Amino acid sequence: MSKRIRIGTRDSELALWQAKVVQEQLEFLGHTTELVPVKATGDLVLDKPLYELGITGIFTRTLDIAMLNGDIDIAVHSLKDVPTVLPKGIVQAAVLKRGNVRDMLVFKKNEEFLSQREAVIATGSLRRKAQWLHRYPTHTIEDLRGNVNTRLQKLQDNEHWNGAIFAAAGLGRIGLRPEDSVNLEWMVPAPAQGAIMITALEADEEVRTICAEINHEETEICTTIERKFLNLLEGGCTAPIGAIAYIKDDVVTLEGVLLSTDGTKRIYVTRYEKLGEHHELAQYCSDFIIERGGKRLMDEIKNTGKQINVYSTKLLTEAQRQKFNDGIVMESSDFIKISTNRIKPQVVRKPIKNVIITSKNAVEALVQNFSSAELQFENIYCVGRRTKKLIEQKIGPVTKSTRNSKLLAEYLVEFIEGTTATYFCSDIRLDALPKILEENHIEVTEVHAYKTMLDAEKLQDGIEGVLFYSPSTVQSYVSANKAKGIAYCIGETTANEAKKHFEDVRVAKVPTVESVIELVNSHYAR
């Protein structure tokens, strides 16, 4: 190549060391090079933890701009700092053979503090902080920023710090690994940690061809898997995500982890495939984590400090939480508690001709008190598709199911066999159904199968909408909160209770939690 290859790099000691390694390898191949140091935003802002800056590619953006402006031909990065999606027009040109992938604890005096309840560890990495707190939940983490030399000096200057966490490769490359240090084999490293990456302009085929000569294929395979795993989890430097892939005996293994920011929750996965059949490793492992609560953890991390849009008065499952559109910040908890009652044996001693059940809670109470053989009901009338499904699974066939209790009452007035019915219900229930039946000379025997206890939570101001699933959830909510915003209701009975307090009440098309969520999504899609 006739022209000089301008190598862009950050100006820290470690970054310059990495750039010089690239320079040496290129010049060994006969190419003329020039180092072009630039200062990156991540080196300039040292008064906040890295994860609080909220900038993707904080250590790469300046070099990206320099390359797009034509000031440099290639850029050298620590691959773990590079966003998983590169700017348009810039591509990965090569990855050098990887160094030590592990994190390292540098400590003072000795390691006795690891067995003590109180200790102070310094790190600016949210991933390292979360994993340390998961292992040592009573320890304290303090922020540590700056280049390697600066951080080592801060460790010495802060007398109350017991230790600090570094990337082992960074310390080793510039010959600063202290004797009082140990690799943290149990800590899952950052995706692509320990690897040096070169970027170039996609259109510059000549430079890309040259860089390909120093590419290390095994490192490229492993770091590509790790970065794809990170990308599929939608993570970046603001999420506690770790991943390490390695090849041994033609088998590729991937270990991945996602944690809550405080380390209390941890989802770990490991998977291996034969080399050549490894292309779905990242997808499998990311799906595994997402399906086991990873989506909720990621949402919690992304929404930290954000105003909650909507609140569900029923604790939602992970699958239900995933149905909310992006941009909706939601939270959920149970606003009512259910306690099943002991039902006297004589209640079901004789076969009952007509039984009314309006909730799954009543079904659960019945099967907890009696065997299926004891539950001899000639006709079962119920409310709701899911109640119907549960009854047919655990008790027997359903004669008639309707969307709400009023419709069921109207049906029974017209079609019930006989003039008596046994109603398994809560100690708190609406009057509509028994009132309609009694007005039409149908005798109703009520059996309190369970207790409904209001358990309201005082919510922060600014909630724009609340999801309700029964009149009791409405009553519980207004007992501790002002009725503001939109009431999203599972059915007409719940909506009628909500209308006593809310001005804007909306009813789901079908009485399911998912349909209530669709109401919320449609509102925010406008």
Coordinates of C-alpha atoms in Angstrom, one line a residue:
M1 CA 0.0 0.0 0.0
S2 CA 1.5 3.3 -1.0
K3 CA -0.3 5.6 1.4
R4 CA 0.3 5.8 5.1
I5 CA -2.3 4.1 7.3
R6 CA -3.5 6.6 10.0
I7 CA -4.3 4.6 13.2
G8 CA -6.8 6.4 15.4
T9 CA -6.7 5.7 19.1
R10 CA -7.6 7.2 22.5
D11 CA -4.7 8.8 24.2
S12 CA -4.7 6.8 27.4
E13 CA -1.7 4.6 28.2
L14 CA -3.7 1.4 27.6
A15 CA -5.3 2.6 24.4
L16 CA -1.9 3.7 23.0
W17 CA -0.4 0.3 24.0
Q18 CA -3.2 -1.4 22.0
A19 CA -2.8 0.9 19.0
K20 CA 1.0 0.2 19.0
V21 CA 0.4 -3.6 18.9
V22 CA -1.8 -3.0 15.8
Q23 CA 0.9 -0.7 14.4
E24 CA 3.6 -3.3 14.9
Q25 CA 1.7 -6.1 13.3
L26 CA 0.8 -3.9 10.2
E27 CA 4.4 -2.7 9.8
F28 CA 5.7 -6.3 10.2
L29 CA 3.6 -6.9 7.0
G30 CA 5.3 -4.0 5.3
H31 CA 2.8 -1.2 5.7
T32 CA 3.6 2.4 6.7
T33 CA 1.5 3.6 9.6
E34 CA 1.0 6.7 11.8
L35 CA -0.6 6.9 15.3
V36 CA -3.3 9.6 15.6
P37 CA -4.3 10.0 19.3
V38 CA -7.7 11.6 20.1
K39 CA -9.4 12.3 23.4
A40 CA -12.8 10.6 23.9
T41 CA -15.8 11.8 25.9
G42 CA -15.4 8.9 28.3
D43 CA -12.0 10.1 29.3
L44 CA -13.2 13.7 29.9
V45 CA -16.2 13.0 32.2
L46 CA -14.9 11.5 35.4
D47 CA -17.3 12.7 38.0
K48 CA -20.1 10.2 37.3
P49 CA -20.2 6.4 37.0
L50 CA -20.0 5.3 33.3
Y51 CA -23.5 3.8 33.4
E52 CA -25.0 7.1 34.5
L53 CA -23.7 9.0 31.4
G54 CA -26.3 7.3 29.2
I55 CA -24.2 7.6 26.1
T56 CA -23.8 4.5 23.8
G57 CA -20.3 4.1 22.5
I58 CA -18.9 6.7 24.9
F59 CA -15.3 5.6 24.2
T60 CA -15.8 5.1 20.4
R61 CA -17.9 8.1 19.2
T62 CA -14.9 10.5 18.8
L63 CA -13.0 8.0 16.7
D64 CA -16.1 7.2 14.6
I65 CA -16.5 10.9 13.8
A66 CA -12.8 11.2 13.0
M67 CA -13.0 8.2 10.6
L68 CA -16.2 9.5 8.9
N69 CA -14.5 12.9 8.5
G70 CA -11.5 11.3 6.8
D71 CA -9.0 12.2 9.6
I72 CA -8.0 8.5 10.3
D73 CA -8.1 5.3 8.2
I74 CA -8.7 2.8 11.0
A75 CA -9.5 3.0 14.7
V76 CA -8.4 0.7 17.5
H77 CA -10.7 -0.1 20.3
S78 CA -11.2 -2.4 23.3
L79 CA -13.9 -4.5 21.8
K80 CA -15.9 -4.5 25.0
D81 CA -16.4 -0.7 24.7
V82 CA -17.8 -0.9 21.2
P83 CA -21.6 -0.7 20.7
T84 CA -23.0 -3.9 19.1
V85 CA -24.4 -1.9 16.2
L86 CA -21.7 0.2 14.5
P87 CA -22.4 3.5 12.8
K88 CA -23.5 3.4 9.2
G89 CA -20.5 3.2 6.9
I90 CA -18.1 1.7 9.6
V91 CA -17.4 -2.0 9.9
Q92 CA -15.3 -4.4 12.0
A93 CA -12.1 -5.0 10.0
A94 CA -10.2 -7.3 12.4
V95 CA -10.0 -8.7 15.9
L96 CA -6.6 -9.5 17.4
K97 CA -5.9 -12.6 19.5
R98 CA -7.5 -12.2 22.8
G99 CA -5.7 -11.6 26.1
N100 CA -6.8 -12.5 29.6
V101 CA -10.6 -12.3 29.6
R102 CA -11.1 -12.2 33.4
D103 CA -11.8 -9.5 35.9
M104 CA -9.2 -9.0 38.6
L105 CA -9.5 -8.0 42.2
V106 CA -6.6 -5.7 43.4
F107 CA -6.6 -5.6 47.2
K108 CA -4.7 -4.0 50.0
K109 CA -2.7 -6.0 52.6
N110 CA -4.7 -9.3 52.4
E111 CA -7.9 -11.0 51.3
E112 CA -9.4 -11.4 54.8
F113 CA -12.1 -8.9 54.1
L114 CA -13.8 -11.4 51.7
S115 CA -15.0 -13.4 54.7
Q116 CA -16.1 -10.3 56.6
R117 CA -19.6 -8.8 56.7
E118 CA -18.4 -5.2 56.0
A119 CA -16.1 -4.3 53.2
V120 CA -15.8 -1.6 50.5
I121 CA -15.0 -2.4 46.9
A122 CA -14.5 0.2 44.1
T123 CA -15.6 -0.2 40.5
G124 CA -17.3 2.0 37.9
S125 CA -18.8 -1.1 36.2
L126 CA -22.5 -1.9 36.8
R127 CA -21.8 -5.5 35.7
R128 CA -19.0 -5.9 38.2
K129 CA -21.0 -4.2 41.0
A130 CA -24.1 -6.4 40.5
Q131 CA -22.0 -9.6 40.4
W132 CA -20.0 -8.6 43.5
L133 CA -23.2 -7.8 45.4
H134 CA -24.8 -11.0 44.4
R135 CA -21.8 -12.9 45.9
Y136 CA -21.2 -10.4 48.8
P137 CA -24.6 -8.7 49.5
T138 CA -23.5 -7.0 52.7
H139 CA -20.5 -5.2 51.1
T140 CA -20.5 -1.6 49.9
I141 CA -19.6 -0.6 46.3
E142 CA -18.1 2.8 45.6
D143 CA -17.6 4.4 42.2
L144 CA -14.2 4.3 40.5
R145 CA -13.5 6.0 37.2
G146 CA -10.5 7.1 35.2
N147 CA -7.7 5.3 33.2
V148 CA -5.9 2.3 34.7
N149 CA -3.1 4.4 36.3
T150 CA -5.6 6.8 37.8
R151 CA -7.8 4.0 39.3
L152 CA -4.8 2.3 40.8
Q153 CA -3.7 5.5 42.5
K154 CA -7.2 6.2 43.8
L155 CA -7.2 2.7 45.3
Q156 CA -4.1 3.5 47.2
D157 CA -5.3 7.0 48.3
N158 CA -8.7 5.8 49.7
E159 CA -7.8 4.2 53.0
H160 CA -11.3 2.8 53.6
W161 CA -11.3 0.8 50.3
N162 CA -10.5 -2.9 50.7
G163 CA -10.0 -3.4 47.0
A164 CA -11.0 -2.5 43.4
I165 CA -11.9 -4.5 40.3
F166 CA -10.1 -4.2 37.0
A167 CA -9.9 -6.0 33.7
A168 CA -7.0 -8.3 34.0
A169 CA -6.0 -7.7 30.4
G170 CA -5.7 -4.0 30.9
L171 CA -3.3 -4.3 33.9
G172 CA -1.3 -7.0 32.2
R173 CA -0.8 -5.2 28.9
I174 CA 0.9 -2.2 30.5
G175 CA 2.8 -4.1 33.1
L176 CA 0.9 -2.8 36.1
R177 CA -0.5 -6.0 37.6
P178 CA 0.1 -5.7 41.4
E179 CA 1.3 -8.6 43.4
D180 CA -1.8 -8.2 45.7
S181 CA -4.3 -9.3 43.0
V182 CA -6.3 -12.3 42.0
N183 CA -8.3 -13.3 39.0
L184 CA -12.1 -13.5 39.7
E185 CA -12.8 -16.8 38.0
W186 CA -16.4 -16.7 39.2
M187 CA -17.2 -13.4 37.7
V188 CA -18.6 -13.5 34.1
P189 CA -16.7 -10.9 32.1
A190 CA -18.1 -8.3 29.8
P191 CA -18.9 -9.5 26.3
A192 CA -15.6 -9.3 24.2
Q193 CA -13.5 -8.4 27.2
G194 CA -9.8 -8.8 26.6
A195 CA -10.1 -8.4 22.8
I196 CA -8.7 -5.6 20.6
M197 CA -10.8 -4.6 17.6
I198 CA -10.1 -2.6 14.5
T199 CA -12.7 -0.7 12.6
A200 CA -12.5 0.8 9.1
L201 CA -14.7 2.4 6.5
E202 CA -16.9 -0.1 4.7
A203 CA -16.1 1.5 1.4
D204 CA -12.3 1.3 1.9
E205 CA -11.7 -2.2 0.6
E206 CA -8.0 -1.8 0.4
V207 CA -7.6 -1.0 4.1
R208 CA -10.1 -3.8 5.1
T209 CA -8.1 -6.3 3.1
I210 CA -4.9 -5.4 4.9
C211 CA -6.6 -5.6 8.3
A212 CA -7.9 -9.0 7.5
E213 CA -4.4 -10.3 7.5
I214 CA -4.0 -9.8 11.2
N215 CA -7.5 -11.0 12.2
H216 CA -7.6 -13.9 14.7
E217 CA -10.4 -16.2 13.6
E218 CA -11.1 -18.0 17.0
T219 CA -11.3 -14.7 18.8
E220 CA -13.6 -13.3 16.1
I221 CA -15.9 -16.3 16.5
C222 CA -16.1 -16.1 20.3
T223 CA -16.5 -12.3 20.5
T224 CA -19.1 -12.3 17.8
I225 CA -21.2 -14.7 19.7
E226 CA -20.9 -12.7 22.9
R227 CA -21.8 -9.4 21.2
K228 CA -24.8 -11.0 19.5
F229 CA -26.0 -12.3 22.9
L230 CA -25.6 -8.7 24.3
N231 CA -27.4 -7.2 21.3
L232 CA -30.3 -9.7 21.6
L233 CA -30.8 -8.7 25.3
E234 CA -30.8 -5.1 24.1
G235 CA -28.0 -4.3 26.6
G236 CA -25.2 -1.9 26.5
C237 CA -22.8 -0.5 29.1
T238 CA -25.9 0.4 31.2
A239 CA -26.9 -3.1 31.9
P240 CA -25.3 -5.8 34.2
I241 CA -24.8 -8.3 31.4
G242 CA -21.8 -10.7 31.2
A243 CA -20.9 -13.2 28.5
I244 CA -17.9 -15.4 27.7
A245 CA -17.6 -17.8 24.8
Y246 CA -14.6 -20.2 24.3
I247 CA -13.6 -23.1 22.0
K248 CA -12.1 -26.3 23.2
D249 CA -11.9 -29.6 21.2
D250 CA -14.0 -28.1 18.4
V251 CA -16.8 -27.3 20.8
V252 CA -18.0 -23.8 21.4
T253 CA -19.4 -22.9 24.8
L254 CA -21.2 -19.8 25.8
E255 CA -21.8 -18.6 29.4
G256 CA -24.2 -15.7 29.9
V257 CA -25.6 -13.8 32.8
L258 CA -28.0 -10.9 33.5
L259 CA -28.5 -9.4 37.0
S260 CA -30.5 -6.7 38.6
T261 CA -28.5 -3.6 39.4
D262 CA -28.4 -4.4 43.1
G263 CA -27.3 -8.0 42.5
T264 CA -30.3 -9.5 44.2
K265 CA -31.6 -11.2 41.0
R266 CA -29.3 -13.3 38.7
I267 CA -30.2 -15.3 35.6
Y268 CA -27.4 -17.5 34.4
V269 CA -27.2 -19.8 31.3
T270 CA -24.6 -22.0 29.7
R271 CA -24.8 -23.8 26.4
Y272 CA -22.4 -25.6 24.0
E273 CA -22.5 -26.6 20.3
K274 CA -20.0 -28.1 17.9
L275 CA -17.9 -25.6 16.0
G276 CA -19.7 -24.9 12.7
E277 CA -23.1 -25.6 14.4
H278 CA -22.7 -22.8 16.9
H279 CA -24.5 -20.0 15.0
E280 CA -27.7 -20.1 17.2
L281 CA -25.8 -20.2 20.5
A282 CA -26.4 -16.5 21.3
Q283 CA -30.1 -16.7 20.3
Y284 CA -30.7 -19.8 22.5
C285 CA -29.0 -18.2 25.5
S286 CA -30.7 -14.8 25.2
D287 CA -34.1 -16.5 24.8
F288 CA -33.4 -18.6 27.9
I289 CA -32.7 -15.6 30.0
I290 CA -35.6 -13.5 28.6
E291 CA -38.1 -16.4 29.2
R292 CA -36.9 -16.7 32.9
G293 CA -37.5 -13.0 33.8
G294 CA -34.8 -11.3 31.8
K295 CA -37.3 -9.0 30.0
R296 CA -38.6 -7.7 33.2
L297 CA -35.1 -7.2 34.6
M298 CA -34.1 -5.2 31.5
D299 CA -37.3 -3.2 31.7
E300 CA -36.6 -2.4 35.3
I301 CA -33.1 -1.3 34.5
K302 CA -34.2 0.9 31.5
N303 CA -37.1 2.4 33.5
T304 CA -35.1 3.3 36.6
G305 CA -35.9 6.9 37.5
K306 CA -38.6 7.1 34.9
Q307 CA -42.2 8.1 35.7
I308 CA -44.5 5.1 35.7
N309 CA -47.3 5.4 33.1
V310 CA -49.7 2.7 34.3
Y311 CA -50.2 0.5 37.3
S312 CA -51.8 -3.0 37.4
T313 CA -53.8 -3.9 40.6
K314 CA -52.9 -7.5 39.9
L315 CA -49.3 -8.9 39.9
L316 CA -48.7 -9.7 36.2
T317 CA -46.7 -12.7 34.9
E318 CA -43.6 -12.2 32.8
A319 CA -45.5 -13.1 29.6
Q320 CA -48.2 -10.5 30.4
R321 CA -45.6 -7.8 31.1
Q322 CA -44.0 -8.4 27.8
K323 CA -47.2 -7.6 26.0
F324 CA -47.0 -3.9 26.9
N325 CA -45.7 -1.7 24.0
D326 CA -42.2 -0.3 24.2
G327 CA -42.2 3.1 26.0
I328 CA -44.9 2.2 28.5
V329 CA -43.5 2.2 32.0
M330 CA -45.6 -0.1 34.1
E331 CA -45.6 -1.8 37.5
S332 CA -47.9 -4.2 39.2
S333 CA -48.8 -5.7 42.6
D334 CA -51.8 -7.5 44.1
F335 CA -54.3 -5.0 45.6
I336 CA -56.3 -7.8 47.1
K337 CA -55.3 -10.9 49.0
I338 CA -57.3 -14.1 48.9
S339 CA -57.6 -16.6 51.7
T340 CA -59.6 -19.8 51.2
N341 CA -62.1 -20.8 53.9
R342 CA -62.8 -24.2 55.4
I343 CA -66.1 -25.3 53.9
K344 CA -68.2 -27.6 56.0
P345 CA -68.5 -31.2 54.7
Q346 CA -72.3 -31.2 54.9
V347 CA -72.4 -28.5 52.2
V348 CA -71.6 -31.0 49.5
R349 CA -72.7 -34.2 51.3
K350 CA -75.7 -34.5 49.0
P351 CA -75.4 -33.9 45.3
I352 CA -76.3 -30.2 44.4
K353 CA -78.5 -29.6 41.4
N354 CA -77.4 -26.0 40.5
V355 CA -74.0 -24.4 41.4
I356 CA -72.9 -20.9 40.6
I357 CA -69.2 -20.0 40.5
T358 CA -68.0 -16.5 39.4
S359 CA -64.3 -16.7 40.0
K360 CA -61.3 -19.0 39.9
N361 CA -60.7 -18.4 43.6
A362 CA -63.9 -20.2 44.4
V363 CA -62.8 -23.2 42.2
E364 CA -59.5 -23.3 44.1
A365 CA -61.3 -23.2 47.4
L366 CA -63.6 -26.1 46.5
V367 CA -60.8 -28.4 45.3
Q368 CA -58.7 -27.6 48.4
N369 CA -61.6 -28.7 50.6
F370 CA -62.9 -31.7 48.7
S371 CA -61.9 -34.4 46.4
S372 CA -63.3 -34.4 42.8
A373 CA -65.5 -37.4 43.8
E374 CA -67.2 -35.3 46.5
L375 CA -68.0 -32.5 44.1
Q376 CA -71.1 -33.9 42.6
F377 CA -72.8 -31.0 40.8
E378 CA -75.5 -31.6 38.3
N379 CA -75.3 -28.1 36.7
I380 CA -72.5 -25.7 37.0
Y381 CA -73.0 -22.1 35.9
C382 CA -70.0 -19.7 35.8
V383 CA -68.6 -16.4 34.8
G384 CA -65.5 -16.1 32.6
R385 CA -63.6 -18.3 30.1
R386 CA -60.8 -19.0 32.4
T387 CA -63.0 -19.9 35.3
K388 CA -64.9 -22.2 33.0
K389 CA -61.6 -23.8 31.9
L390 CA -60.4 -24.4 35.5
I391 CA -63.8 -25.9 36.5
E392 CA -63.7 -28.3 33.6
Q393 CA -60.1 -29.3 34.5
K394 CA -60.7 -29.9 38.2
I395 CA -64.5 -30.4 38.8
G396 CA -66.6 -31.3 35.7
P397 CA -68.4 -29.9 32.7
V398 CA -69.9 -26.4 32.7
T399 CA -73.6 -26.0 31.8
K400 CA -73.4 -22.3 30.9
S401 CA -70.7 -19.6 31.0
T402 CA -71.2 -15.9 30.5
R403 CA -69.0 -12.8 30.4
N404 CA -70.3 -11.3 33.6
S405 CA -72.5 -12.0 36.6
K406 CA -75.5 -9.9 35.4
L407 CA -75.7 -11.8 32.1
L408 CA -75.5 -15.1 34.0
A409 CA -78.3 -14.0 36.3
E410 CA -80.5 -13.1 33.4
Y411 CA -79.8 -16.5 31.8
L412 CA -80.6 -18.4 35.0
V413 CA -83.9 -16.6 35.4
E414 CA -84.8 -17.9 32.0
F415 CA -83.3 -21.4 31.9
I416 CA -82.4 -22.7 35.4
E417 CA -83.6 -26.2 36.2
G418 CA -85.5 -25.8 39.5
T419 CA -85.8 -22.9 41.9
T420 CA -82.7 -23.2 44.0
A421 CA -79.0 -22.6 43.5
T422 CA -75.8 -22.8 45.6
Y423 CA -73.5 -19.8 45.1
F424 CA -69.8 -20.3 46.0
C425 CA -68.4 -16.8 46.4
S426 CA -66.3 -14.5 48.5
D427 CA -67.3 -12.7 51.7
I428 CA -67.2 -9.6 49.6
R429 CA -69.3 -9.8 46.5
L430 CA -71.7 -7.7 44.4
D431 CA -75.4 -7.9 45.0
A432 CA -76.5 -8.0 41.4
L433 CA -76.6 -11.7 40.8
P434 CA -78.3 -12.9 44.0
K435 CA -80.7 -9.9 43.9
I436 CA -81.9 -10.7 40.4
L437 CA -82.3 -14.3 41.2
E438 CA -84.2 -13.7 44.4
E439 CA -86.5 -11.2 42.7
N440 CA -87.4 -13.9 40.3
H441 CA -88.2 -16.5 43.1
I442 CA -84.9 -18.4 42.8
E443 CA -83.6 -19.3 46.3
V444 CA -79.8 -18.7 46.6
T445 CA -77.7 -20.4 49.2
E446 CA -74.4 -18.5 49.6
V447 CA -71.3 -20.4 50.7
H448 CA -68.3 -18.1 51.5
A449 CA -65.6 -20.2 49.8
Y450 CA -62.9 -17.6 50.3
K451 CA -62.1 -14.2 51.9
T452 CA -61.2 -11.1 49.9
M453 CA -58.9 -8.7 51.8
L454 CA -58.2 -5.3 50.5
D455 CA -54.4 -4.7 50.4
A456 CA -53.9 -1.3 48.8
E457 CA -50.5 0.3 48.1
K458 CA -50.0 4.0 48.1
L459 CA -48.6 4.9 44.7
Q460 CA -46.5 7.9 43.5
D461 CA -48.2 10.9 42.0
G462 CA -48.4 11.0 38.2
I463 CA -49.9 7.6 37.4
E464 CA -51.8 8.0 34.1
G465 CA -53.8 4.8 34.2
V466 CA -54.8 1.9 36.4
L467 CA -55.7 -1.7 35.4
F468 CA -58.6 -3.2 37.3
Y469 CA -59.8 -6.8 37.3
S470 CA -62.7 -6.9 39.8
P471 CA -64.8 -4.4 41.8
S472 CA -62.7 -5.3 44.8
T473 CA -59.5 -4.1 43.1
V474 CA -61.2 -0.8 42.5
Q475 CA -62.3 -0.5 46.1
S476 CA -58.8 -1.4 47.3
Y477 CA -57.2 1.2 45.0
V478 CA -59.4 4.1 46.0
S479 CA -59.0 3.3 49.7
A480 CA -55.3 4.5 49.5
N481 CA -55.2 6.6 46.2
K482 CA -57.0 9.4 44.5
A483 CA -59.0 8.3 41.4
K484 CA -57.1 10.1 38.6
G485 CA -56.3 9.1 35.1
I486 CA -57.9 6.3 33.1
A487 CA -59.4 3.2 34.6
Y488 CA -58.8 0.1 32.3
C489 CA -61.4 -2.5 33.4
I490 CA -61.6 -6.2 32.6
G491 CA -65.5 -6.2 32.4
E492 CA -68.7 -4.3 32.8
T493 CA -69.1 -5.2 36.5
T494 CA -65.6 -3.9 37.3
A495 CA -66.3 -0.8 35.1
N496 CA -69.5 0.0 37.0
E497 CA -67.6 0.1 40.3
A498 CA -64.8 2.2 38.6
K499 CA -67.4 4.7 37.3
K500 CA -68.2 5.7 40.9
H501 CA -64.7 7.1 41.2
F502 CA -63.1 7.7 37.7
E503 CA -64.2 10.0 35.0
D504 CA -62.6 8.0 32.2
V505 CA -63.4 4.3 32.3
R506 CA -62.6 1.9 29.5
V507 CA -63.7 -1.8 29.2
A508 CA -61.8 -4.6 27.6
K509 CA -63.4 -6.4 24.6
V510 CA -63.1 -9.7 26.3
P511 CA -62.7 -10.4 30.1
T512 CA -59.0 -11.3 30.1
V513 CA -55.9 -9.6 31.5
E514 CA -54.4 -9.6 28.0
S515 CA -57.4 -7.7 26.6
V516 CA -57.0 -5.1 29.4
I517 CA -53.3 -4.7 28.3
E518 CA -54.5 -4.2 24.7
L519 CA -56.6 -1.3 26.0
V520 CA -53.5 0.3 27.4
N521 CA -51.5 -0.3 24.3
S522 CA -54.1 1.2 22.0
H523 CA -54.2 4.4 24.1
Y524 CA -50.5 4.9 23.9
A525 CA -50.3 4.0 20.2
R526 CA -52.2 7.2 19.3

